[in-house]
Amino acid sequence: MAGRRAARRKEPPPAPVTPGPPAPPRRAHLWRGVTPWLFLAAPLALLLTFTYAPIVNMVAYSFTDWDGVSPELHYTGAGNYTELLTRPELFEVFFVSGYYLAASVLQIVAALYFATILSFNVRFRNFFKGVLFFPYLINGVAIGFVFLYFFQDGGTLDSVLSVFGVHTDHAWLGTPTSANISLAGVSVWRYTGLNFVLFLGAIQSIPGELYEAAELDGANRWHQFRYIIAPGIKPVLSLTVILSISGSLSVFEIPYIMTGGATGTETFVIQTVKLAFQFNKTGLASAAAVVLLLIVLAATWVQRRLVPDDRVDLV
Amino acid sequence: MNRRTIPALLTAGLLLSACTGTGGTSEGADAKAPDDPSKVTGTIKVLTVRTDLVQDGTLKKYADDFRKTYPKVKVEFEGLTNYEAEVKIRMNTENYGDVLLIPAVIKKSDYPKFFASLGTQAERAKKYRFTDYTTVDGKVYGQSPVGVAPGFLYNKRIWREAGITDWPTTPAGFLTALKAIKAKTDADPYYTNFAAQWPLTSWTSVNGSVGCDTGATTKLVESDPWAEGADLRVGDTLLYDIVHDGLAEKDPTTTNWEASKPRMAKGEIATQWLGTWAIVQFQDAAEKAGVDPADIGFMPFPAQVDGEFCAVVGPDYNQGVNVHSKHKEAARAWIDWFTDKSGYAEDNLAISPLKDAPLPEVLQPYEEAGVKFIEVDDTAGAQLKLIDTESEVGLYAPDYRQDLVDLARGARKGSLDDFLGDLGKRWTEAQRSVGSS
């Protein structure tokens, strides 16, 4: 805001309509070059300070043996990276991401389904939109605690099931498989709303007369989805898939708060946090974070290769 | 970004990060005890983990008492819920309070860089316990205001109802007792507090109790802690057996620490391995729940040497003075007063750090039973921490014990021998690499 106001004050006065002495062309040219940067100054400063500077720092730490607090740190070259790559057990935790990857397929399908339905005229559609988006607004820590009670022995889930006559004696977070499925379920609950809103926005940007025309041609709802909606939202769909994959590789909050990575629910980020804060190997943890960044970038790149981003042209 | 800017940025980052270290100017400074209390001035900030005592005003009452002796010193408190993590980050600057609890992450050899010395060990050890935990090159850098001893908190009523009146003297006897509790009462014989994580780490403090050995910490550094008959193996095997025999709570993954206190007071839980510091909290919980606080009992680890139990007395967090503090005398005065005169240890039913102070009343059964109190020598403490982080075993982290509990209840594949053997292997490998560097 501040940057914007400053920019406006410095703008040159509007050129007089009546012939007079022409504005000095060089200064006008200069201002035209500077103005966009003035607008960008604040966001760029924030971006550099809070995104790129920490990354540069992290990369720098990954070449040291820093423990996170000691004033002494030594340059160790690629030592941390060699250690990471020679310890395959550090990468075993990526199997856990498989659960979240599977869950995100479910999540995208559900979000797409609800977005399609609620983009047509349905009773209480705004209410349902709110209901679906609501979980995304809740703080992740709160969600973690709520679901701890939910999965507790005799907790919400067990009581709800017993209403339907199902009396499970199941410790939901008790075995690795069940715990990971439960946690992935929480993740679906939390993020479906976000995907749903993205899809809904994309669907509503499709011109309404296309549906009318399609209906005149005898297309049913499925045909409309298959030939109008699906191709119309392809860019958003592929963005969501990218977000889901990178999200599945870097799951953190929900398992960290609910199980702390116990019972086979440890993800790569939890492992990195533990290296940094439990074992005070900040250098090694930074290297692990860099490796994760590279893996996510690689996954995105491969995906963009496989599914090129064509321009959508419905009309 | 072109190819040339990336290495340039990297170098800049390295230079920047190298500058974050605190300079060596104030290293090795002393916080001397003031000669005249009326002349000490300044406002000092005390960092603490006891957010509860900050909120209910207990700490302020201590500060008011303190002002009676030191009228010109003002004491402010700052309670930190996530103490270790927050203080660690603040310690990259010079601004981390005047008095603080020494975080576990700081390497012992780095103490002189962060804290002002409180005096020589030779002089302080005459009056205080636990001095060797913070001694570097003969100088002491911290003092714990309370001493704690690990042990089993248990509900006396439930144990009586199960027909057990004497403390078990062997792990096998302990298991038999828990089985009797399971058979004869409705209580969970043992509660792991698996989800809260840190209660599991207190199993490391069986070290010393089992073999009644003051050199137990040195042994950890020099040999395999999970070798046959070693203290940690005995402790971890007991934990494994408790869970494996179904004597712990049904679903460990969703335990609740706060709720465990009233539940144990009411007799829904029979036993937990914690420490003397917990007694006062469980008694409070009993009062709030309307049951008799006297039901909360405390017993030593079920192992005897020559017919005697051993209880290891160790320090809680040690208080130190920030080496960059502008009011070192006032800070020192607070530490001395808080340790000697505040009554904090008695208020918490804890063991006093003063050598000549009597034991708290709750430990009277210990005295009657002739439990031997020992202090473990901590000279090898710094080396122990190095091996611990290098091996990533984490003696003071919950992870390996969570894995142990998972193993015991079948949520993880493998045998106990392999599990402990693997820990031992990682430990001894780290011993070698730390020793060689």
PDB file of N, CA and C in Angstrom, chain A residues 115-121 125 199-233 314-315:
ATOM      1  N   ALA A 115     -17.577 -29.737  -7.315  1.00  0.00           N
ATOM      2  CA  ALA A 115     -17.481 -28.473  -8.045  1.00  0.00           C
ATOM      3  C   ALA A 115     -18.423 -28.493  -9.236  1.00  0.00           C
ATOM      4  N   THR A 116     -18.472 -29.646  -9.930  1.00  0.00           N
ATOM      5  CA  THR A 116     -19.348 -29.743 -11.095  1.00  0.00           C
ATOM      6  C   THR A 116     -20.801 -29.604 -10.669  1.00  0.00           C
ATOM      7  N   ILE A 117     -21.176 -30.363  -9.654  1.00  0.00           N
ATOM      8  CA  ILE A 117     -22.573 -30.348  -9.210  1.00  0.00           C
ATOM      9  C   ILE A 117     -22.972 -28.955  -8.750  1.00  0.00           C
ATOM     10  N   LEU A 118     -22.115 -28.326  -7.946  1.00  0.00           N
ATOM     11  CA  LEU A 118     -22.503 -27.049  -7.358  1.00  0.00           C
ATOM     12  C   LEU A 118     -22.350 -25.893  -8.332  1.00  0.00           C
ATOM     13  N   SER A 119     -21.802 -26.147  -9.529  1.00  0.00           N
ATOM     14  CA  SER A 119     -21.747 -25.051 -10.489  1.00  0.00           C
ATOM     15  C   SER A 119     -23.064 -24.966 -11.256  1.00  0.00           C
ATOM     16  N   PHE A 120     -23.878 -26.018 -11.162  1.00  0.00           N
ATOM     17  CA  PHE A 120     -25.222 -25.932 -11.737  1.00  0.00           C
ATOM     18  C   PHE A 120     -26.164 -25.431 -10.662  1.00  0.00           C
ATOM     19  N   ASN A 121     -27.419 -25.204 -11.060  1.00  0.00           N
ATOM     20  CA  ASN A 121     -28.363 -24.668 -10.087  1.00  0.00           C
ATOM     21  C   ASN A 121     -28.841 -25.742  -9.135  1.00  0.00           C
ATOM     22  N   ARG A 125     -26.966 -24.173  -2.766  1.00  0.00           N
ATOM     23  CA  ARG A 125     -25.604 -24.379  -3.267  1.00  0.00           C
ATOM     24  C   ARG A 125     -24.566 -23.551  -2.520  1.00  0.00           C
ATOM     25  N   PHE A 199     -11.460 -25.536  -8.667  1.00  0.00           N
ATOM     26  CA  PHE A 199     -12.248 -26.100  -9.771  1.00  0.00           C
ATOM     27  C   PHE A 199     -13.489 -25.264 -10.038  1.00  0.00           C
ATOM     28  N   LEU A 200     -14.153 -24.859  -8.951  1.00  0.00           N
ATOM     29  CA  LEU A 200     -15.384 -24.103  -9.092  1.00  0.00           C
ATOM     30  C   LEU A 200     -15.121 -22.807  -9.860  1.00  0.00           C
ATOM     31  N   GLY A 201     -14.044 -22.129  -9.489  1.00  0.00           N
ATOM     32  CA  GLY A 201     -13.702 -20.888 -10.178  1.00  0.00           C
ATOM     33  C   GLY A 201     -13.472 -21.121 -11.654  1.00  0.00           C
ATOM     34  N   ALA A 202     -12.740 -22.197 -11.960  1.00  0.00           N
ATOM     35  CA  ALA A 202     -12.441 -22.486 -13.362  1.00  0.00           C
ATOM     36  C   ALA A 202     -13.718 -22.812 -14.123  1.00  0.00           C
ATOM     37  N   ILE A 203     -14.580 -23.615 -13.482  1.00  0.00           N
ATOM     38  CA  ILE A 203     -15.803 -24.027 -14.177  1.00  0.00           C
ATOM     39  C   ILE A 203     -16.685 -22.814 -14.453  1.00  0.00           C
ATOM     40  N   GLN A 204     -16.739 -21.887 -13.485  1.00  0.00           N
ATOM     41  CA  GLN A 204     -17.625 -20.745 -13.675  1.00  0.00           C
ATOM     42  C   GLN A 204     -17.097 -19.760 -14.709  1.00  0.00           C
ATOM     43  N   SER A 205     -15.828 -19.908 -15.070  1.00  0.00           N
ATOM     44  CA  SER A 205     -15.321 -19.019 -16.112  1.00  0.00           C
ATOM     45  C   SER A 205     -15.669 -19.531 -17.508  1.00  0.00           C
ATOM     46  N   ILE A 206     -16.290 -20.724 -17.570  1.00  0.00           N
ATOM     47  CA  ILE A 206     -16.721 -21.237 -18.880  1.00  0.00           C
ATOM     48  C   ILE A 206     -18.027 -20.535 -19.252  1.00  0.00           C
ATOM     49  N   PRO A 207     -18.117 -19.975 -20.433  1.00  0.00           N
ATOM     50  CA  PRO A 207     -19.330 -19.228 -20.803  1.00  0.00           C
ATOM     51  C   PRO A 207     -20.581 -20.098 -20.720  1.00  0.00           C
ATOM     52  N   GLY A 208     -21.650 -19.533 -20.116  1.00  0.00           N
ATOM     53  CA  GLY A 208     -22.868 -20.300 -19.864  1.00  0.00           C
ATOM     54  C   GLY A 208     -23.559 -20.754 -21.124  1.00  0.00           C
ATOM     55  N   GLU A 209     -23.444 -19.970 -22.209  1.00  0.00           N
ATOM     56  CA  GLU A 209     -24.215 -20.342 -23.406  1.00  0.00           C
ATOM     57  C   GLU A 209     -23.737 -21.644 -24.028  1.00  0.00           C
ATOM     58  N   LEU A 210     -22.497 -22.042 -23.652  1.00  0.00           N
ATOM     59  CA  LEU A 210     -22.005 -23.308 -24.191  1.00  0.00           C
ATOM     60  C   LEU A 210     -22.884 -24.469 -23.730  1.00  0.00           C
ATOM     61  N   TYR A 211     -23.309 -24.404 -22.450  1.00  0.00           N
ATOM     62  CA  TYR A 211     -24.164 -25.476 -21.931  1.00  0.00           C
ATOM     63  C   TYR A 211     -25.499 -25.482 -22.667  1.00  0.00           C
ATOM     64  N   GLU A 212     -26.040 -24.247 -22.860  1.00  0.00           N
ATOM     65  CA  GLU A 212     -27.335 -24.158 -23.552  1.00  0.00           C
ATOM     66  C   GLU A 212     -27.235 -24.780 -24.927  1.00  0.00           C
ATOM     67  N   ALA A 213     -26.179 -24.375 -25.637  1.00  0.00           N
ATOM     68  CA  ALA A 213     -25.986 -24.911 -26.980  1.00  0.00           C
ATOM     69  C   ALA A 213     -25.852 -26.424 -26.933  1.00  0.00           C
ATOM     70  N   ALA A 214     -25.099 -26.904 -25.924  1.00  0.00           N
ATOM     71  CA  ALA A 214     -24.894 -28.345 -25.819  1.00  0.00           C
ATOM     72  C   ALA A 214     -26.208 -29.048 -25.547  1.00  0.00           C
ATOM     73  N   GLU A 215     -27.034 -28.414 -24.665  1.00  0.00           N
ATOM     74  CA  GLU A 215     -28.303 -29.051 -24.346  1.00  0.00           C
ATOM     75  C   GLU A 215     -29.185 -29.141 -25.584  1.00  0.00           C
ATOM     76  N   LEU A 216     -29.181 -28.067 -26.383  1.00  0.00           N
ATOM     77  CA  LEU A 216     -29.952 -28.082 -27.622  1.00  0.00           C
ATOM     78  C   LEU A 216     -29.499 -29.218 -28.516  1.00  0.00           C
ATOM     79  N   ASP A 217     -28.208 -29.494 -28.501  1.00  0.00           N
ATOM     80  CA  ASP A 217     -27.682 -30.587 -29.314  1.00  0.00           C
ATOM     81  C   ASP A 217     -27.924 -31.938 -28.683  1.00  0.00           C
ATOM     82  N   GLY A 218     -28.584 -31.942 -27.512  1.00  0.00           N
ATOM     83  CA  GLY A 218     -28.940 -33.221 -26.892  1.00  0.00           C
ATOM     84  C   GLY A 218     -27.878 -33.798 -25.988  1.00  0.00           C
ATOM     85  N   ALA A 219     -26.997 -32.957 -25.461  1.00  0.00           N
ATOM     86  CA  ALA A 219     -25.959 -33.486 -24.573  1.00  0.00           C
ATOM     87  C   ALA A 219     -26.508 -33.589 -23.149  1.00  0.00           C
ATOM     88  N   ASN A 220     -26.224 -34.704 -22.493  1.00  0.00           N
ATOM     89  CA  ASN A 220     -26.649 -34.804 -21.095  1.00  0.00           C
ATOM     90  C   ASN A 220     -25.537 -34.262 -20.194  1.00  0.00           C
ATOM     91  N   ARG A 221     -25.798 -34.338 -18.861  1.00  0.00           N
ATOM     92  CA  ARG A 221     -24.832 -33.775 -17.907  1.00  0.00           C
ATOM     93  C   ARG A 221     -23.437 -34.391 -18.083  1.00  0.00           C
ATOM     94  N   TRP A 222     -23.371 -35.702 -18.255  1.00  0.00           N
ATOM     95  CA  TRP A 222     -22.066 -36.354 -18.397  1.00  0.00           C
ATOM     96  C   TRP A 222     -21.332 -35.853 -19.622  1.00  0.00           C
ATOM     97  N   HIS A 223     -22.109 -35.720 -20.744  1.00  0.00           N
ATOM     98  CA  HIS A 223     -21.479 -35.199 -21.959  1.00  0.00           C
ATOM     99  C   HIS A 223     -20.958 -33.787 -21.748  1.00  0.00           C
ATOM    100  N   GLN A 224     -21.786 -32.985 -21.016  1.00  0.00           N
ATOM    101  CA  GLN A 224     -21.336 -31.611 -20.764  1.00  0.00           C
ATOM    102  C   GLN A 224     -20.035 -31.604 -19.973  1.00  0.00           C
ATOM    103  N   PHE A 225     -19.971 -32.510 -19.004  1.00  0.00           N
ATOM    104  CA  PHE A 225     -18.753 -32.568 -18.208  1.00  0.00           C
ATOM    105  C   PHE A 225     -17.570 -33.010 -19.064  1.00  0.00           C
ATOM    106  N   ARG A 226     -17.823 -34.069 -19.832  1.00  0.00           N
ATOM    107  CA  ARG A 226     -16.742 -34.695 -20.599  1.00  0.00           C
ATOM    108  C   ARG A 226     -16.202 -33.766 -21.694  1.00  0.00           C
ATOM    109  N   TYR A 227     -17.112 -33.044 -22.378  1.00  0.00           N
ATOM    110  CA  TYR A 227     -16.656 -32.286 -23.545  1.00  0.00           C
ATOM    111  C   TYR A 227     -16.553 -30.786 -23.326  1.00  0.00           C
ATOM    112  N   ILE A 228     -17.166 -30.268 -22.250  1.00  0.00           N
ATOM    113  CA  ILE A 228     -17.043 -28.828 -22.008  1.00  0.00           C
ATOM    114  C   ILE A 228     -16.210 -28.554 -20.768  1.00  0.00           C
ATOM    115  N   ILE A 229     -16.661 -29.120 -19.612  1.00  0.00           N
ATOM    116  CA  ILE A 229     -16.001 -28.766 -18.360  1.00  0.00           C
ATOM    117  C   ILE A 229     -14.578 -29.299 -18.311  1.00  0.00           C
ATOM    118  N   ALA A 230     -14.422 -30.603 -18.538  1.00  0.00           N
ATOM    119  CA  ALA A 230     -13.092 -31.198 -18.386  1.00  0.00           C
ATOM    120  C   ALA A 230     -12.038 -30.495 -19.248  1.00  0.00           C
ATOM    121  N   PRO A 231     -12.274 -30.316 -20.551  1.00  0.00           N
ATOM    122  CA  PRO A 231     -11.239 -29.593 -21.316  1.00  0.00           C
ATOM    123  C   PRO A 231     -11.122 -28.139 -20.888  1.00  0.00           C
ATOM    124  N   GLY A 232     -12.233 -27.538 -20.421  1.00  0.00           N
ATOM    125  CA  GLY A 232     -12.215 -26.127 -20.050  1.00  0.00           C
ATOM    126  C   GLY A 232     -11.348 -25.857 -18.826  1.00  0.00           C
ATOM    127  N   ILE A 233     -11.265 -26.833 -17.910  1.00  0.00           N
ATOM    128  CA  ILE A 233     -10.512 -26.562 -16.688  1.00  0.00           C
ATOM    129  C   ILE A 233      -9.165 -27.284 -16.683  1.00  0.00           C
ATOM    130  N   LEU A 314     -12.273 -23.266 -26.258  1.00  0.00           N
ATOM    131  CA  LEU A 314     -13.537 -23.985 -26.299  1.00  0.00           C
ATOM    132  C   LEU A 314     -14.404 -23.544 -27.455  1.00  0.00           C
ATOM    133  N   VAL A 315     -14.327 -22.257 -27.792  1.00  0.00           N
ATOM    134  CA  VAL A 315     -15.247 -21.744 -28.788  1.00  0.00           C
ATOM    135  C   VAL A 315     -14.644 -21.866 -30.186  1.00  0.00           C
TER     136      VAL A 315
END
